[in-house]
Coordinates of C-alpha atoms in Angstrom, one line a residue:
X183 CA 36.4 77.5 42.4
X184 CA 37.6 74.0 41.9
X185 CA 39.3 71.6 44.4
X186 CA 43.3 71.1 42.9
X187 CA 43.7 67.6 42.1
X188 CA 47.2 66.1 42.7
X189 CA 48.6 63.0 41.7
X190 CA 51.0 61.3 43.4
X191 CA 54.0 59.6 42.2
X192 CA 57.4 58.4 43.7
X193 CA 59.2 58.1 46.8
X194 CA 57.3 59.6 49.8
X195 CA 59.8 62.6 49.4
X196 CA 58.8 63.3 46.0
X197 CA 54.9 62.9 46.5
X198 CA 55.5 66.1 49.5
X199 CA 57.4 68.1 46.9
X200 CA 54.7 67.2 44.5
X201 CA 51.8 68.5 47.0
X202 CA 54.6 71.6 48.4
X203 CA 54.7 72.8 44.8
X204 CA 51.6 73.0 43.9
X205 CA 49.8 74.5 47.4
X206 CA 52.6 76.1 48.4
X207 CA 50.0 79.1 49.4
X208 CA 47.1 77.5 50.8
X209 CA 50.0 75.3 53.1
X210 CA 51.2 78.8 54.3
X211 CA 47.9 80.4 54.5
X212 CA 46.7 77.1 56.6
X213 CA 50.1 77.6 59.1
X214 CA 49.6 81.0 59.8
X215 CA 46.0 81.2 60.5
X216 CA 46.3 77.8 63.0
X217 CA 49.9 79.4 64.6
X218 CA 47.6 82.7 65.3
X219 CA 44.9 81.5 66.3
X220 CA 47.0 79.0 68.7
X221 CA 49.0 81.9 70.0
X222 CA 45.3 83.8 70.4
X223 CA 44.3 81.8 72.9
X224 CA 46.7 81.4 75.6
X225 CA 49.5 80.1 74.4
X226 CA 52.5 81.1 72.8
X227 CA 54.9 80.0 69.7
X228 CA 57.5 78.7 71.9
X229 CA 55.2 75.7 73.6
X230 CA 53.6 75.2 69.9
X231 CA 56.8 74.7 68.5
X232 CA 58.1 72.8 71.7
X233 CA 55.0 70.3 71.4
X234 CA 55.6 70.2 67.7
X235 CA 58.8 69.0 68.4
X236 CA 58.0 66.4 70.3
X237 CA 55.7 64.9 67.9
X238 CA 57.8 65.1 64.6
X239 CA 60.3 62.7 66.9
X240 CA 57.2 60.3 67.8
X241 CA 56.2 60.4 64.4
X242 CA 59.7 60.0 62.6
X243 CA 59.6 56.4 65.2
X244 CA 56.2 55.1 64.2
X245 CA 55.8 56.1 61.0
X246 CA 58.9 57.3 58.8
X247 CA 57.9 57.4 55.4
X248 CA 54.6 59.8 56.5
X249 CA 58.0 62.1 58.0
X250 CA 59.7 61.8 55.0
X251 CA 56.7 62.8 53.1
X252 CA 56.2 65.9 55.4
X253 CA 59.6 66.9 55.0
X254 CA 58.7 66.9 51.6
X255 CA 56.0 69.3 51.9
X256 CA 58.0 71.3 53.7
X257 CA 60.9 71.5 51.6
X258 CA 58.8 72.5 48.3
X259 CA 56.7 74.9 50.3
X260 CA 60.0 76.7 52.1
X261 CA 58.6 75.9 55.5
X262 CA 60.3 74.5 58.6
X263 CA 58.9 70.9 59.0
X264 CA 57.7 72.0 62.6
X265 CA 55.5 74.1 61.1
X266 CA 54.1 71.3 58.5
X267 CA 54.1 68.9 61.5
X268 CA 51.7 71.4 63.2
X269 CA 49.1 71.2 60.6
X270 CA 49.6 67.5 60.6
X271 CA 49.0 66.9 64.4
X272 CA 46.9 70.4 64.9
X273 CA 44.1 68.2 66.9
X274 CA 46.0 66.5 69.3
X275 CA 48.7 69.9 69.5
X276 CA 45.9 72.2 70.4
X277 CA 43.8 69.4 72.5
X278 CA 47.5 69.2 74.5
X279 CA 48.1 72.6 75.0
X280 CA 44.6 73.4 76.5
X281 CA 44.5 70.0 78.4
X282 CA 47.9 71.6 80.2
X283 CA 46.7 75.2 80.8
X284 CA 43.7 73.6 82.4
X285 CA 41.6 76.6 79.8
X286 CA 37.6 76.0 79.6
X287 CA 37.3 74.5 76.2
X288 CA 33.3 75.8 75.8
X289 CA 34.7 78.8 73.4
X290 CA 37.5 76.8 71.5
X291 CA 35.7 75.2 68.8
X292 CA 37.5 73.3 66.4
X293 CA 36.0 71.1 63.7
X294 CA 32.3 69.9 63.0
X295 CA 31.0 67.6 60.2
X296 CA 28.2 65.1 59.8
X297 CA 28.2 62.0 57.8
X298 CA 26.6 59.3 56.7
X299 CA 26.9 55.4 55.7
X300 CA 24.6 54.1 54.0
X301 CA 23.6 49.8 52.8
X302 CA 23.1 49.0 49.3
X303 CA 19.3 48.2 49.8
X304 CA 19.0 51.5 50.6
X305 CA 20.2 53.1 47.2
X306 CA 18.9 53.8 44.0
X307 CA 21.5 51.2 42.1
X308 CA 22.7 48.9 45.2
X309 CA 25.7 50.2 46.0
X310 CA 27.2 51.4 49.4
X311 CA 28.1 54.8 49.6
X312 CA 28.9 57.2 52.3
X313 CA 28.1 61.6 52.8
X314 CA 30.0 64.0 55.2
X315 CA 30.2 67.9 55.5
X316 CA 33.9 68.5 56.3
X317 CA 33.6 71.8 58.6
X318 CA 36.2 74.1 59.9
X319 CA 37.0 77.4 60.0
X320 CA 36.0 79.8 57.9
X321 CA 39.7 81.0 57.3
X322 CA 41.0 78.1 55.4
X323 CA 38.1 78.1 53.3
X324 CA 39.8 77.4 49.7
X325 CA 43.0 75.3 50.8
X326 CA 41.5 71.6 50.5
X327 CA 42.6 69.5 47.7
X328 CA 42.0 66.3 46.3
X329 CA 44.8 63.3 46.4
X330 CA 45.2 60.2 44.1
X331 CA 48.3 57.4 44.9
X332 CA 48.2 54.8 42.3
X333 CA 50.2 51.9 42.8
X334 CA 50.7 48.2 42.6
X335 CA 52.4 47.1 45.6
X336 CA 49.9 48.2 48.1
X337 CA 46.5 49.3 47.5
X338 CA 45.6 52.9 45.5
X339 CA 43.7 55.5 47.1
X340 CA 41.8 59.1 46.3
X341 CA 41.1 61.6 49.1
X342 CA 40.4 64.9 50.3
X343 CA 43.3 66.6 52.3
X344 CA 44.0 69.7 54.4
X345 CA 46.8 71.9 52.5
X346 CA 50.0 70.8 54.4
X347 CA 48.5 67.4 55.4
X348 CA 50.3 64.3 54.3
X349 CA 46.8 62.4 55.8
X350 CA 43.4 62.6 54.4
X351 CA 40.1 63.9 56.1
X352 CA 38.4 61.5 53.6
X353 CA 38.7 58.9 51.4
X354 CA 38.2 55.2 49.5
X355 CA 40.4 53.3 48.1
X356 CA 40.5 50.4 45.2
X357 CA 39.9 47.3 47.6
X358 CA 36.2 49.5 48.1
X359 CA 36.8 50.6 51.9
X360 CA 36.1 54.5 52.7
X361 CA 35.9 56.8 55.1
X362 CA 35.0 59.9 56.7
X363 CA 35.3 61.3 60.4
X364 CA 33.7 63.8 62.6
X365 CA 35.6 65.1 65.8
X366 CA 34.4 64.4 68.6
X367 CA 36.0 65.6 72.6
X368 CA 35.9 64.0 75.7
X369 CA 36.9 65.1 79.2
X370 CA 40.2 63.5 79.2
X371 CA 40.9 64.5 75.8
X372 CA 44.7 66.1 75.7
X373 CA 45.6 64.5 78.7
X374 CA 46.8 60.9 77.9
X375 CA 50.4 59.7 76.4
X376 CA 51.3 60.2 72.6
X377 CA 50.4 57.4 70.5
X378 CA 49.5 57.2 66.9
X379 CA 47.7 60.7 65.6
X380 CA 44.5 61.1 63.7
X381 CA 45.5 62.1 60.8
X382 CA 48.6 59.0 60.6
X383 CA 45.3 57.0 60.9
X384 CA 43.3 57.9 58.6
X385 CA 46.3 57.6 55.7
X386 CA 46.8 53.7 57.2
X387 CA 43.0 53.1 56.8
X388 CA 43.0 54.2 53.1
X389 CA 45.9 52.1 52.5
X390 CA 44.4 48.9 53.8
X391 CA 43.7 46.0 51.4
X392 CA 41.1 44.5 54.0
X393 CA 38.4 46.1 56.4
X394 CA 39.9 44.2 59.5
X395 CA 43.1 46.0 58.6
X396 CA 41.5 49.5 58.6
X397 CA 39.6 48.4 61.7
X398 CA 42.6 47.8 63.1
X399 CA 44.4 51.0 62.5
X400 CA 41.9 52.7 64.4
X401 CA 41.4 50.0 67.8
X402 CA 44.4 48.3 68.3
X403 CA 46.1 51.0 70.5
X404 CA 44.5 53.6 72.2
X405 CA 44.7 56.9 71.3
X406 CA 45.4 60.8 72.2
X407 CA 41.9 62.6 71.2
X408 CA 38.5 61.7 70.4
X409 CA 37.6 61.1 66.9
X410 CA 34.5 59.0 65.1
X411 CA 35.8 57.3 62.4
X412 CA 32.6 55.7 59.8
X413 CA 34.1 53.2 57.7
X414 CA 32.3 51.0 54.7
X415 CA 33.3 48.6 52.5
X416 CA 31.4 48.2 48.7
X417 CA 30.4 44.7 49.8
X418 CA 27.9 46.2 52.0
X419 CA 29.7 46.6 55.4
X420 CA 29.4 49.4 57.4
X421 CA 30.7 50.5 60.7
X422 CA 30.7 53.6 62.9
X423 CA 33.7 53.2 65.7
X424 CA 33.3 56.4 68.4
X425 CA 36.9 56.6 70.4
X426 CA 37.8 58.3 73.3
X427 CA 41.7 58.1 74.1
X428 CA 41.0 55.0 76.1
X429 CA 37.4 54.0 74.7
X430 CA 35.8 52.8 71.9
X431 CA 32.3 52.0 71.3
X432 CA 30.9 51.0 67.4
X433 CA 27.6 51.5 66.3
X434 CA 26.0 49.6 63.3
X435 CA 23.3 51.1 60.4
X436 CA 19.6 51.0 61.7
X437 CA 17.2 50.5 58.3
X438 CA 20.1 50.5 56.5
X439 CA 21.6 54.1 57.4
X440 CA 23.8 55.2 60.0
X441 CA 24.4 59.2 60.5
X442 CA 26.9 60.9 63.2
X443 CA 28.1 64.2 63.8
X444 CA 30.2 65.6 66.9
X445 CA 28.9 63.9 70.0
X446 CA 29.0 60.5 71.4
X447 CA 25.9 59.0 70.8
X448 CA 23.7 58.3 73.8
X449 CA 23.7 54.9 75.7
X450 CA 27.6 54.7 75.8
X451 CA 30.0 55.1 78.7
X452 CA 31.8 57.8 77.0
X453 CA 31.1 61.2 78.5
X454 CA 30.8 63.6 75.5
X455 CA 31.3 67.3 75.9
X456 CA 31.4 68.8 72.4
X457 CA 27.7 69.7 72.8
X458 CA 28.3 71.9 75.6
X459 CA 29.5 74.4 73.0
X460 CA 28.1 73.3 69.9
X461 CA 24.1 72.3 70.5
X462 CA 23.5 72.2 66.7
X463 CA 25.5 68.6 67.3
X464 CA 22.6 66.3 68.8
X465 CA 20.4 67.2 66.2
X466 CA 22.1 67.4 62.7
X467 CA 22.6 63.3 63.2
X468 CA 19.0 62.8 63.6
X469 CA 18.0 65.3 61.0
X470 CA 19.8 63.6 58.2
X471 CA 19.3 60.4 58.9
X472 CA 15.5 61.4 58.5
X473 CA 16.1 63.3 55.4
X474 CA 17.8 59.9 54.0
X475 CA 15.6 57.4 55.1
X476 CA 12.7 59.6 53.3
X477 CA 13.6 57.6 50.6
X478 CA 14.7 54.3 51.5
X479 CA 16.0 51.7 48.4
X480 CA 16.1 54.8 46.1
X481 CA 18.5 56.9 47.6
X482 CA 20.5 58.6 45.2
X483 CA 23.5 61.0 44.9
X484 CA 20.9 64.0 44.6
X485 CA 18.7 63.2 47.4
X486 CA 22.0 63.0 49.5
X487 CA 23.4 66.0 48.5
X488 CA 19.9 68.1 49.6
X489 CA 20.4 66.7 52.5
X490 CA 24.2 67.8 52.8
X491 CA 22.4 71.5 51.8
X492 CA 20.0 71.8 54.9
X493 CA 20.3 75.1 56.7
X494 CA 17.9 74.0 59.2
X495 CA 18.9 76.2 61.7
X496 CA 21.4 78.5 60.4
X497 CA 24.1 78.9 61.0
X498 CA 24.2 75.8 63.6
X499 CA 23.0 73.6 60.3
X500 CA 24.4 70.8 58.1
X501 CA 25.3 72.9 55.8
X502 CA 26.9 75.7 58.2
X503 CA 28.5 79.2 57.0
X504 CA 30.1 82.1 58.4
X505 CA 28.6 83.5 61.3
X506 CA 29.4 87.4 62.0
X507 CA 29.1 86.7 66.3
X508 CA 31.7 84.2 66.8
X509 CA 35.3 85.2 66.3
X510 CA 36.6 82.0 64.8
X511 CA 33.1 81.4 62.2
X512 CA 32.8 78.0 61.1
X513 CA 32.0 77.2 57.7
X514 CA 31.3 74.1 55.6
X515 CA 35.1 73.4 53.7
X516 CA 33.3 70.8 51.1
X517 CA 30.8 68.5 51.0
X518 CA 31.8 64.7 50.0
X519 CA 29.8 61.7 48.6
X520 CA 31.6 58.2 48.0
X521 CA 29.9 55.9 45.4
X522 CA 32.4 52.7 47.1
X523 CA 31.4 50.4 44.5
X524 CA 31.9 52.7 41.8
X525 CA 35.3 54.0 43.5
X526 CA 34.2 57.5 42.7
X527 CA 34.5 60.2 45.2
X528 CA 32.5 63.4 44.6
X529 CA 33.3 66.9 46.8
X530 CA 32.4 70.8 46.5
X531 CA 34.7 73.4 46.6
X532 CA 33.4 75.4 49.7
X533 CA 29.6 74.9 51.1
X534 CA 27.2 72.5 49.0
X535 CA 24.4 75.5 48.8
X536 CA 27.0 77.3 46.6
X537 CA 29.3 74.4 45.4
X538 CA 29.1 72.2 42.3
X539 CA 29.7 68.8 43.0
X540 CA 33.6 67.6 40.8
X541 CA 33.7 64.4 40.0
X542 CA 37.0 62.2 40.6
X543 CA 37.2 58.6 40.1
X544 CA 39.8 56.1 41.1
X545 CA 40.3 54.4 38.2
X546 CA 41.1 57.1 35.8

């Protein structure tokens, strides 16, 4: 299989056609797994679609042309745009719902990953790059996809998306910033006031023409649900922001590397409770930052990619598959590698182990 490459053109209306039309069954395929599986666990279609609700009017407030581009998606895909909404705020929805039905969250995992930034004097040829597994569910194995916006105006961008998403998981774009994230979950996650979602985020970081900016997207308000954001530039800077709704705490490279995957880190004041349910978390960080720092200034897109491999562990490994005792199995969705200097962004099509890495570069 091969990731489905789309690129964008026009009004934000016509770039949601353009990505309604052409995963029109991985969107639907995406909805009705996440609507289940929702529905599967306490809850019902009526408060999905009634916290749905209330997020397409925050969103169609704060950010119109991302609605506008949903509504696009939704139209080409013959959807209701509550149901394209849901896959778009699905972290802070289900985070919500489970915050208000007070329901023990130790069985409801929802996304892994671990990542990677890493300094030029670190690499083979002296660039910055940065590595992530993006994890999920087994289900929607298949339904990522990769998107390119070329413009003049504002700055051009290439990333990997979730069918139905109008924001990207991860990404770089042409002034050499990238990123990737890892979710993380506090106690208080669900619980505080709608603000600015995840995924609205990440699509203002990617279209940021300085790192300050990007920064910025991500700390100047506070937010609904944990998330770690890792963010590098091809000049050689790197940060790793964790946030809680109403925290933040950033974390620099050591030796030139910095790793995360879904806790907070320790020495923060951030109680983290993703481990509780997922112990693989603690030590897939330090695991490959080990693997990485093996070979320190000659790090190359190989010796990054065994790394993203590792079953160490299976199935609680970096690369992680489908495990036949849990009822929602996990599974690696692709594995990325950003060349920022380069603007090159490299993903699989399903676990590393089994995937070839596709090549697709910004400037062509």
């Amino acid at each position: 299989m091969s990731l489905k490459v789309i690129d964008f053109a026009g009004i934000p209306r016509d770039r949601g056609r353009q990505q309604g039309e052409l995963m029109r069954a991985e969107i639907a395929a995406n909805a009705d797994y996440y609507l289940r599986r929702f529905c599967a666990n306490g809850t019902n279609l009526e408060k999905v679609q009634a916290e749905t609700s209330r997020w397409l009017r925050l969103l169609e407030k704060l950010c119109p042309d991302y609605v506008q581009e949903l509504r696009g998606v939704a139209e080409a895909a013959i959807l209701p745009p509550q149901t394209v909404a849901m896959l778009n705020v699905r972290h802070e929805i289900w985070l919500r719902l489970m915050a208000r039905r007070g329901t023990d969250r130790s069985n409801q995992v929802m996304d892994g990953c671990t990542s990677a930034g890493l300094m030029p004097e670190v690499t083979a040829q002296g660039e910055t790059m940065l590595a992530q597994t993006i994890d999920g569910q087994a289900a929607v194995l298949g339904t990522l996809f990769v998107g390119k916006l070329v413009r003049s105006a504002k700055p051009s961008w290439l990333g990997v998306f979730e069918a139905g998403c109008v924001g990207p998981t991860a990404g770089l774009n042409e002034a050499g910033i990238g990123l990737v994230c890892n979710s993380l979950i506090s106690s208080i996650d669900g619980r505080s006031r709608m603000v600015v979602p995840f995924k609205v985020r990440c699509r203002s970081i990617l279209e940021a023409p300085t790192f300050d900016r990007a920064i910025s997207a991500i700390i100047k308000t506070d937010r609904s649900i944990s998330m770690n954001y890792l963010i590098a530039h091809a000049d050689g800077e790197i940060i790793n922001i964790e946030t809680s709704p109403e925290a933040k705490r950033y974390l620099y490279p050591e030796d030139g590397i910095v790793t995360h995957a879904n806790h907070f880190e320790p020495g923060g004041c951030i109680a983290s409770e993703w481990e509780r349910f997922v112990p693989d978390s603690p030590f897939r960080s330090r695991r490959f930052g080990r693997h990485l720092r093996s070979k320190l200034g000659s790090v190359d897109v190989d010796h990054i990619l065994l790394g993203l491999k590792d079953h160490f562990s299976y199935p609680g490994s970096i690369c992680c598959h489908p495990s036949e005792d849990t009822r929602y199995p996990n599974s690696t969705l692709s594995a990325v590698i950003m060349q920022l200097n380069e603007r090159v962004l490299l993903a699989t099509d399903g676990p590393p182990c089994g995937a070839p890495l596709e090549r697709f570069d910004l400037g062509t």
